[in-house]
CSV table of C-alpha atoms in Angstrom, one decimal:
chain,number,residue,atom,x,y,z
A,277,UNK,CA,53.9,98.6,79.5
A,278,UNK,CA,57.3,98.7,81.2
A,279,UNK,CA,60.2,97.5,79.2
A,280,UNK,CA,63.2,96.4,81.1
A,281,UNK,CA,66.8,96.0,80.0
A,282,UNK,CA,68.2,93.3,82.3
A,283,UNK,CA,70.9,90.9,81.5
A,284,UNK,CA,69.8,87.3,81.3
A,285,UNK,CA,72.4,86.4,84.0
A,286,UNK,CA,72.3,88.8,85.3
A,287,UNK,CA,87.9,120.9,123.0
A,288,UNK,CA,91.5,121.2,123.8
A,289,UNK,CA,92.7,119.8,127.2
A,290,UNK,CA,92.4,116.3,125.8
A,291,UNK,CA,88.6,116.2,126.2
A,292,UNK,CA,86.1,116.7,123.5
A,293,UNK,CA,82.9,118.7,123.8
A,294,UNK,CA,81.0,115.4,123.4
A,295,UNK,CA,82.9,113.6,126.2
A,296,UNK,CA,82.5,116.6,128.5
A,297,UNK,CA,78.7,116.6,128.0
A,298,UNK,CA,78.4,112.9,128.5
A,299,UNK,CA,80.5,112.9,131.6
A,300,UNK,CA,78.9,115.9,133.3
A,301,UNK,CA,75.3,115.5,132.1
A,302,UNK,CA,75.2,119.3,132.5
A,303,UNK,CA,72.9,121.0,135.0
A,304,UNK,CA,70.4,121.4,132.2
A,305,UNK,CA,69.4,117.8,132.1
A,306,UNK,CA,66.2,118.4,134.0
A,307,UNK,CA,64.7,120.2,131.0
A,308,UNK,CA,65.5,117.5,128.4
A,309,UNK,CA,62.5,115.2,128.8
A,310,UNK,CA,60.0,117.9,128.1
A,311,UNK,CA,61.9,119.1,125.1
A,312,UNK,CA,62.2,115.6,123.7
A,313,UNK,CA,58.5,114.9,124.2
A,314,UNK,CA,57.7,118.0,122.2
A,315,UNK,CA,60.0,117.1,119.4
A,316,UNK,CA,58.8,113.5,119.3
A,317,UNK,CA,55.4,114.7,118.3
A,318,UNK,CA,56.9,116.0,115.0
A,319,UNK,CA,56.1,112.6,113.5
A,320,UNK,CA,52.4,112.8,113.1
A,321,UNK,CA,52.0,109.4,111.3
A,322,UNK,CA,53.9,106.8,109.3
A,323,UNK,CA,52.1,105.1,106.4
A,324,UNK,CA,53.5,102.2,104.5
A,325,UNK,CA,52.6,101.9,100.8
A,326,UNK,CA,53.8,99.4,98.1
A,327,UNK,CA,54.8,100.7,94.7
A,328,UNK,CA,53.5,98.5,91.8
A,329,UNK,CA,56.4,97.2,89.8
A,330,UNK,CA,57.1,95.2,86.7
A,331,UNK,CA,58.1,91.6,87.2
A,332,UNK,CA,61.8,90.7,87.4
A,333,UNK,CA,62.5,87.1,86.4
A,334,UNK,CA,64.0,85.3,89.4
A,335,UNK,CA,64.2,88.5,91.4
A,336,UNK,CA,62.8,91.8,92.6
A,337,UNK,CA,63.6,95.5,92.7
A,338,UNK,CA,66.2,96.8,95.1
A,339,UNK,CA,68.2,99.9,96.2
A,340,UNK,CA,65.2,102.3,95.7
A,341,UNK,CA,66.4,105.8,96.6
A,342,UNK,CA,64.6,109.1,95.8
A,343,UNK,CA,65.1,112.8,95.9
A,344,UNK,CA,63.0,115.9,95.2
A,345,UNK,CA,64.1,117.3,91.9
A,346,UNK,CA,62.4,120.7,91.6
A,347,UNK,CA,58.7,119.7,91.9
A,348,UNK,CA,58.9,116.1,90.9
A,349,UNK,CA,60.2,113.0,92.7
A,350,UNK,CA,63.1,111.2,91.0
A,351,UNK,CA,64.1,107.7,92.0
A,352,UNK,CA,66.8,105.2,91.0
A,353,UNK,CA,66.5,101.5,91.6
A,354,UNK,CA,67.8,98.2,90.1
A,355,UNK,CA,66.8,94.5,90.0
A,356,UNK,CA,68.4,91.9,92.3
A,357,UNK,CA,68.5,88.2,91.5
A,358,UNK,CA,71.1,87.0,93.9
A,359,UNK,CA,73.4,88.1,96.7
A,360,UNK,CA,75.1,91.3,95.5
A,361,UNK,CA,74.0,90.5,92.0
A,362,UNK,CA,72.3,93.5,90.5
A,363,UNK,CA,70.8,94.3,87.1
A,364,UNK,CA,71.3,97.7,85.4
A,365,UNK,CA,70.3,100.9,87.3
A,366,UNK,CA,66.8,102.2,86.3
A,367,UNK,CA,65.1,105.5,87.0
A,368,UNK,CA,61.5,106.7,87.3
A,369,UNK,CA,59.7,110.0,88.3
A,370,UNK,CA,56.5,111.0,90.0
A,371,UNK,CA,54.6,114.2,89.5
A,372,UNK,CA,52.0,113.5,92.3
A,373,UNK,CA,54.1,112.8,95.4
A,374,UNK,CA,54.6,109.1,94.7
A,375,UNK,CA,51.0,108.2,94.0
A,376,UNK,CA,51.9,107.1,90.4
A,377,UNK,CA,55.3,106.6,88.7
A,378,UNK,CA,56.5,106.8,85.2
A,379,UNK,CA,57.8,103.8,83.3
A,380,UNK,CA,60.9,102.4,84.8
A,381,UNK,CA,63.7,103.1,82.3
A,382,UNK,CA,67.4,102.0,82.2
A,383,UNK,CA,69.9,104.7,83.1
A,384,UNK,CA,72.3,104.2,80.1
A,385,UNK,CA,75.5,105.4,81.8
A,386,UNK,CA,74.9,103.2,84.9
A,387,UNK,CA,74.4,99.9,83.1
A,388,UNK,CA,76.7,96.9,82.5
A,389,UNK,CA,79.8,97.3,80.3
A,390,UNK,CA,82.3,94.5,79.2
A,391,UNK,CA,85.3,94.2,81.5
A,392,UNK,CA,87.9,91.5,80.9
A,393,UNK,CA,86.1,88.2,80.8
A,394,UNK,CA,83.1,89.6,82.6
A,395,UNK,CA,81.2,92.8,83.2
A,396,UNK,CA,81.5,96.0,85.2
A,397,UNK,CA,78.2,97.2,86.6
A,398,UNK,CA,77.2,100.0,88.9
A,399,UNK,CA,75.3,99.5,92.2
A,400,UNK,CA,74.5,101.2,95.5
A,401,UNK,CA,73.3,104.4,93.8
A,402,UNK,CA,72.0,107.4,95.7
A,403,UNK,CA,70.6,110.3,93.8
A,404,UNK,CA,70.8,113.8,95.3
A,405,UNK,CA,69.4,117.0,93.9
A,406,UNK,CA,72.0,119.8,93.4
A,407,UNK,CA,70.1,123.1,93.7
A,408,UNK,CA,72.8,125.3,92.4
A,409,UNK,CA,72.9,123.5,89.0
A,410,UNK,CA,69.4,122.1,88.9
A,411,UNK,CA,70.7,118.6,88.3
A,412,UNK,CA,70.5,115.2,90.0
A,413,UNK,CA,73.9,113.7,91.0
A,414,UNK,CA,73.5,109.9,91.0
A,415,UNK,CA,76.5,108.4,92.7
A,416,UNK,CA,77.2,104.7,93.3
A,417,UNK,CA,80.2,102.4,92.9
A,418,UNK,CA,81.4,99.8,90.4
A,419,UNK,CA,81.1,96.1,90.9
A,420,UNK,CA,82.3,93.2,88.8
A,421,UNK,CA,80.4,90.1,87.6
A,422,UNK,CA,81.4,86.8,86.1
A,423,UNK,CA,81.2,86.2,82.3
A,424,UNK,CA,79.6,82.8,81.9
A,425,UNK,CA,77.6,82.2,85.0
A,426,UNK,CA,75.4,84.5,87.0
A,427,UNK,CA,77.2,85.8,90.1
A,428,UNK,CA,79.4,88.2,91.8
A,429,UNK,CA,83.1,87.9,91.1
A,430,UNK,CA,84.7,86.7,94.3
A,431,UNK,CA,88.0,88.4,93.7
A,432,UNK,CA,86.9,91.9,92.9
A,433,UNK,CA,89.3,94.3,91.1
A,434,UNK,CA,89.9,97.7,92.6
A,435,UNK,CA,86.6,99.6,93.1
A,436,UNK,CA,85.7,103.3,93.2
A,437,UNK,CA,82.7,105.7,93.0
A,438,UNK,CA,80.9,105.9,89.7
A,439,UNK,CA,78.4,108.7,88.9
A,440,UNK,CA,76.2,110.2,86.2
A,441,UNK,CA,74.2,113.4,86.1
A,442,UNK,CA,70.5,113.6,85.2
A,443,UNK,CA,69.0,117.0,84.2
A,444,UNK,CA,65.7,117.7,82.4
A,445,UNK,CA,65.1,114.1,81.5
A,446,UNK,CA,68.6,113.6,80.0
A,447,UNK,CA,71.5,111.6,81.3
A,448,UNK,CA,75.2,112.7,81.1
A,449,UNK,CA,78.1,110.3,80.7
A,450,UNK,CA,79.4,107.6,83.1
A,451,UNK,CA,82.2,109.1,85.2
A,452,UNK,CA,84.6,108.0,87.9
A,453,UNK,CA,85.2,110.1,90.9
A,454,UNK,CA,89.1,110.1,91.0
A,455,UNK,CA,91.0,110.0,94.3
A,456,UNK,CA,94.7,109.5,93.9
A,457,UNK,CA,95.4,108.3,97.4
A,458,UNK,CA,97.2,105.0,98.1
A,459,UNK,CA,95.0,104.4,101.2
A,460,UNK,CA,92.1,103.6,98.8
A,461,UNK,CA,94.2,101.4,96.6
A,462,UNK,CA,91.7,98.5,96.8
A,463,UNK,CA,88.5,100.4,97.4
A,464,UNK,CA,87.2,103.9,98.1
A,465,UNK,CA,83.5,104.5,98.0
A,466,UNK,CA,80.5,106.6,99.1
A,467,UNK,CA,78.2,103.7,98.2
A,468,UNK,CA,74.6,104.0,99.6
A,469,UNK,CA,75.7,107.2,101.4
A,470,UNK,CA,73.8,110.3,102.1
A,471,UNK,CA,75.5,113.6,101.0
A,472,UNK,CA,75.1,117.3,101.8
A,473,UNK,CA,74.7,119.9,99.1
A,474,UNK,CA,76.2,123.1,100.4
A,475,UNK,CA,74.8,126.6,99.5
A,476,UNK,CA,78.0,127.4,97.6
A,477,UNK,CA,77.5,124.3,95.4
A,478,UNK,CA,80.2,122.1,97.2
A,479,UNK,CA,79.2,118.5,97.9
A,480,UNK,CA,80.1,117.1,101.3
A,481,UNK,CA,80.3,113.3,101.7
A,482,UNK,CA,82.4,110.6,103.2
A,483,UNK,CA,84.5,107.7,102.0
A,484,UNK,CA,84.9,104.2,103.2
A,485,UNK,CA,88.4,103.1,101.9
A,486,UNK,CA,91.1,100.6,102.3
A,487,UNK,CA,93.8,98.3,100.8
A,488,UNK,CA,93.6,94.6,100.3
A,489,UNK,CA,93.3,92.4,103.4
A,490,UNK,CA,93.2,95.5,105.8
A,491,UNK,CA,90.1,96.9,107.6
A,492,UNK,CA,88.6,99.9,105.9
A,493,UNK,CA,88.6,103.4,107.4
A,494,UNK,CA,86.2,106.4,106.9
A,495,UNK,CA,87.0,110.1,106.3
A,496,UNK,CA,85.2,113.2,105.4
A,497,UNK,CA,85.3,114.5,101.8
A,498,UNK,CA,84.6,117.9,100.3
A,499,UNK,CA,84.0,118.0,96.5
A,500,UNK,CA,83.3,120.7,94.0
A,501,UNK,CA,80.5,120.1,91.4
A,502,UNK,CA,79.6,122.3,88.4
A,503,UNK,CA,76.6,120.2,87.2
A,504,UNK,CA,78.8,118.0,85.1
A,505,UNK,CA,82.0,117.1,86.9
A,506,UNK,CA,82.6,116.1,90.5
A,507,UNK,CA,86.1,116.8,91.9
A,508,UNK,CA,87.6,116.1,95.2
A,509,UNK,CA,89.0,119.2,96.9
A,510,UNK,CA,89.8,118.1,100.4
A,511,UNK,CA,89.7,115.1,102.7
A,512,UNK,CA,89.9,114.8,106.5
A,513,UNK,CA,91.6,112.6,109.1
A,514,UNK,CA,90.4,109.0,109.2
A,515,UNK,CA,88.2,107.1,111.6
A,516,UNK,CA,89.1,103.5,112.1
A,517,UNK,CA,87.9,100.2,113.5
A,518,UNK,CA,90.0,97.0,113.4
A,519,UNK,CA,87.1,94.5,113.4
A,520,UNK,CA,86.1,92.6,110.3
A,521,UNK,CA,86.1,94.8,107.2
A,522,UNK,CA,86.3,97.9,109.4
A,523,UNK,CA,84.0,100.9,108.8
A,524,UNK,CA,81.5,100.8,105.9
A,525,UNK,CA,78.8,102.8,104.2
A,526,UNK,CA,79.0,106.1,106.0
A,527,UNK,CA,76.0,108.5,105.6
A,528,UNK,CA,76.2,112.2,106.3
A,529,UNK,CA,73.7,114.9,107.3
A,530,UNK,CA,73.9,118.6,108.4
A,531,UNK,CA,71.7,119.8,111.3
A,532,UNK,CA,71.8,123.1,113.1
A,533,UNK,CA,75.4,124.0,112.0
A,534,UNK,CA,76.9,120.6,112.7
A,535,UNK,CA,77.7,117.6,110.5
A,536,UNK,CA,76.6,114.1,111.7
A,537,UNK,CA,78.0,110.9,110.4
A,538,UNK,CA,76.6,107.4,110.9
A,539,UNK,CA,78.6,104.3,110.0
A,540,UNK,CA,78.1,100.6,109.4
A,541,UNK,CA,80.5,98.3,111.2
A,542,UNK,CA,81.1,94.6,111.8
A,543,UNK,CA,81.4,94.4,115.6
A,544,UNK,CA,77.7,94.3,116.4
A,545,UNK,CA,77.6,98.1,116.5
A,546,UNK,CA,76.9,101.0,114.3
A,547,UNK,CA,78.8,104.2,115.0
A,548,UNK,CA,78.1,108.0,115.1
A,549,UNK,CA,80.5,110.9,114.9
A,550,UNK,CA,80.1,114.7,114.6
A,551,UNK,CA,82.0,117.5,113.1
A,552,UNK,CA,82.0,121.3,112.7
A,553,UNK,CA,83.2,121.3,109.1
A,554,UNK,CA,82.4,117.8,107.8
A,555,UNK,CA,86.1,116.9,107.6
A,556,UNK,CA,87.5,116.8,111.1
A,557,UNK,CA,85.4,114.5,113.3
A,558,UNK,CA,85.3,114.0,117.0
A,559,UNK,CA,86.0,110.4,118.1
A,560,UNK,CA,83.2,108.0,117.0
A,561,UNK,CA,81.0,106.3,119.5
A,562,UNK,CA,78.7,103.2,119.2
A,563,UNK,CA,75.0,103.8,118.9
A,564,UNK,CA,73.3,103.6,122.3
A,565,UNK,CA,70.1,104.5,124.0
A,566,UNK,CA,69.8,107.6,126.1
A,567,UNK,CA,70.4,105.5,129.3
A,568,UNK,CA,73.7,104.2,127.9
A,569,UNK,CA,72.6,100.7,126.8
A,570,UNK,CA,74.2,99.9,123.4
A,571,UNK,CA,72.0,99.0,120.4
A,572,UNK,CA,73.0,95.6,119.0
A,573,UNK,CA,73.4,95.9,115.2
A,574,UNK,CA,74.8,93.6,112.6
A,575,UNK,CA,76.7,95.1,109.6
A,576,UNK,CA,73.7,97.0,108.2
A,577,UNK,CA,73.6,100.6,107.1
A,578,UNK,CA,71.8,103.4,108.9
A,579,UNK,CA,70.6,106.7,107.4
A,580,UNK,CA,69.4,110.1,108.6
A,581,UNK,CA,66.0,111.6,108.4
A,582,UNK,CA,66.5,115.4,109.0
A,583,UNK,CA,63.8,117.8,110.0
A,584,UNK,CA,64.6,121.5,110.7
A,585,UNK,CA,63.5,121.0,114.3
A,586,UNK,CA,65.0,117.5,115.1
A,587,UNK,CA,67.3,114.8,113.7
A,588,UNK,CA,66.2,111.2,113.4
A,589,UNK,CA,68.1,107.9,112.6
A,590,UNK,CA,66.5,105.1,110.6
A,591,UNK,CA,68.2,101.7,111.3
A,592,UNK,CA,67.8,98.0,112.0
A,593,UNK,CA,68.7,96.3,115.3
A,594,UNK,CA,68.3,93.1,117.3
A,595,UNK,CA,64.9,92.7,118.9
A,596,UNK,CA,62.8,89.9,120.4
A,597,UNK,CA,60.7,89.8,117.3
A,598,UNK,CA,63.5,89.2,114.7
A,599,UNK,CA,65.9,86.8,116.4
A,600,UNK,CA,66.1,84.5,113.4
A,601,UNK,CA,66.1,87.1,110.7
A,602,UNK,CA,69.5,87.3,109.0
A,603,UNK,CA,71.5,90.2,110.6
A,604,UNK,CA,68.1,91.4,112.1
A,605,UNK,CA,67.3,93.1,108.8
A,606,UNK,CA,63.7,93.7,109.6
A,607,UNK,CA,61.9,95.8,110.7
A,608,UNK,CA,63.2,99.3,110.0
A,609,UNK,CA,63.1,101.5,113.0
A,610,UNK,CA,63.3,105.3,113.6
A,611,UNK,CA,64.3,107.2,116.7
A,612,UNK,CA,65.3,110.8,117.5
A,613,UNK,CA,68.8,111.8,118.2
A,614,UNK,CA,69.8,113.6,121.4
A,615,UNK,CA,72.4,115.9,119.8
A,616,UNK,CA,74.0,116.7,123.2
A,617,UNK,CA,75.0,113.1,123.8
A,618,UNK,CA,74.7,111.5,120.4
A,619,UNK,CA,72.4,108.9,121.8
A,620,UNK,CA,69.0,107.8,120.6
A,621,UNK,CA,66.0,108.7,122.7
A,622,UNK,CA,64.4,105.3,123.5
A,623,UNK,CA,60.9,106.7,124.1
A,624,UNK,CA,60.8,108.1,120.5
A,625,UNK,CA,61.4,104.8,118.8
A,626,UNK,CA,58.8,103.4,116.4
A,627,UNK,CA,58.6,101.2,113.4
A,628,UNK,CA,59.0,102.7,109.9
A,629,UNK,CA,58.5,99.5,107.9
A,630,UNK,CA,57.2,96.5,109.7
A,631,UNK,CA,58.6,93.0,109.7
A,632,UNK,CA,56.6,90.7,107.5
A,633,UNK,CA,56.2,87.1,108.8
A,634,UNK,CA,57.6,85.2,111.8
A,635,UNK,CA,61.1,86.5,112.8
A,636,UNK,CA,61.4,83.9,115.5
A,637,UNK,CA,60.3,80.6,114.1
A,638,UNK,CA,60.6,81.2,110.3
A,639,UNK,CA,63.2,83.9,110.1
A,640,UNK,CA,64.5,82.8,106.7
A,641,UNK,CA,61.1,83.5,105.2
A,642,UNK,CA,61.0,87.1,106.4
A,643,UNK,CA,61.9,89.6,103.6
A,644,UNK,CA,65.0,91.5,104.6
A,645,UNK,CA,65.4,95.3,104.6
A,646,UNK,CA,68.2,97.6,105.1
A,647,UNK,CA,69.4,98.8,101.7
A,648,UNK,CA,67.1,101.9,101.9
A,649,UNK,CA,67.0,105.6,101.1
A,650,UNK,CA,65.6,108.7,102.8
A,651,UNK,CA,64.3,111.9,101.2
A,652,UNK,CA,62.5,115.1,102.3
A,653,UNK,CA,59.8,115.3,99.7
A,654,UNK,CA,57.7,118.3,101.0
A,655,UNK,CA,57.5,120.5,104.0
A,656,UNK,CA,55.0,118.0,105.4
A,657,UNK,CA,56.3,114.6,104.3
A,658,UNK,CA,59.5,112.6,104.1
A,659,UNK,CA,60.0,109.2,102.6
A,660,UNK,CA,61.9,106.0,103.5
A,661,UNK,CA,62.1,103.8,100.4
A,662,UNK,CA,63.3,100.2,100.7
A,663,UNK,CA,63.3,97.1,98.4
A,664,UNK,CA,62.6,94.1,100.7
A,665,UNK,CA,64.2,90.8,99.5
A,666,UNK,CA,63.7,87.2,100.5
A,667,UNK,CA,66.2,84.8,98.9
A,668,UNK,CA,64.4,81.7,100.4
A,669,UNK,CA,61.2,82.7,98.7
A,670,UNK,CA,62.5,82.9,95.1
A,671,UNK,CA,64.2,86.3,95.6
A,672,UNK,CA,60.8,87.9,96.0
A,673,UNK,CA,60.1,91.2,97.7
A,674,UNK,CA,58.2,94.5,97.7
A,675,UNK,CA,59.1,98.0,96.7
A,676,UNK,CA,58.2,99.8,99.8
A,677,UNK,CA,57.6,103.5,100.5
A,678,UNK,CA,57.0,104.8,104.0
A,679,UNK,CA,55.4,108.2,104.2
A,680,UNK,CA,56.6,110.0,107.4
A,681,UNK,CA,54.2,112.9,107.9
A,682,UNK,CA,55.1,115.9,110.0
A,683,UNK,CA,52.9,117.8,112.4
A,684,UNK,CA,55.1,120.9,111.9
A,685,UNK,CA,56.5,122.1,108.6
A,686,UNK,CA,60.0,121.0,107.7
A,687,UNK,CA,61.8,124.3,106.9
A,688,UNK,CA,64.5,122.5,105.1
A,689,UNK,CA,62.2,121.9,102.1
A,690,UNK,CA,61.4,125.0,100.0
A,691,UNK,CA,59.8,123.3,97.0
A,692,UNK,CA,56.3,121.9,97.1
């Protein structure tokens, strides 16, 4: 039986390489369709499975994100019982590539602790395996809840990244990632973000940050990590957007000697930028199809699925089938990136996790997705994990796992 610990309430010359390629199209454009067609066949199949879970009173499981830790799958997740109202972070492992899972257990350092007249919790956790130290770095952010009634504190105190290290079945202490920069005086975070573990042990990531009543910016971040302590060593110039809350929830990947950043925004776009060093980025550009037509997105995160031979984006967007779904947060889609133009190849798009229900006539009863994770689990299989959530149906949902199977081995994965 699963025992849960959940609170009752709960290029110089002023032109970049990217701009040059988009403007000229290059004389090599004729060869692209054949190359893209070949790469698109990398995805042999996508299979949705549902992970059995213990019941959560008044809610469901959310924020499931996994990583390959040695030869086992490691996943963090937490209950949700209302908008941005999360129970303590839990963890589980699988020894058989996700067919069965161990008992969901609370992660003690990532639970609720008293704070003023309320509680400080941790949410938006992403675990990543750190090969050099053989440990899992679980990084999220703090969040503050009311004391007497269930709910998210409307006026949040300053917020920052919180992390804990898991190794050989044991958790380390709860720690704050310190950044003494006034630009992050109200918030700085890598919440829900993908990171890159470098061969020398450094951790590359990105921050969304800002001060009160001002739009947030994003910057690249390089950290050192010794298996116990995460320390910021360097940050890069900022990317900005003046609309709404600015730029949010950046996710990073590394593909064929370049860093790629995808960013949530609040202007009906998502954004992409690239960098040679993960710190200094070329100008961001809105997500668009290879013919230049922009994708319509609504303040929802995107993440990378990285194969050694091609780079893919997983995302939500507006579509004829989801017009009445809040922020078009179902289904989840995947498409391949054209790394020359930073545009998505429309012919490669397919559904990763399907919309459940009627997104046109009964959109409020469609379980929403979008707070998901991605992990390469073997040379032949990658995962997209998502906790769907439907507030109008008693905060119900499914713990979903999409198995993306490859037709060609992913050389980025060395463990079986």
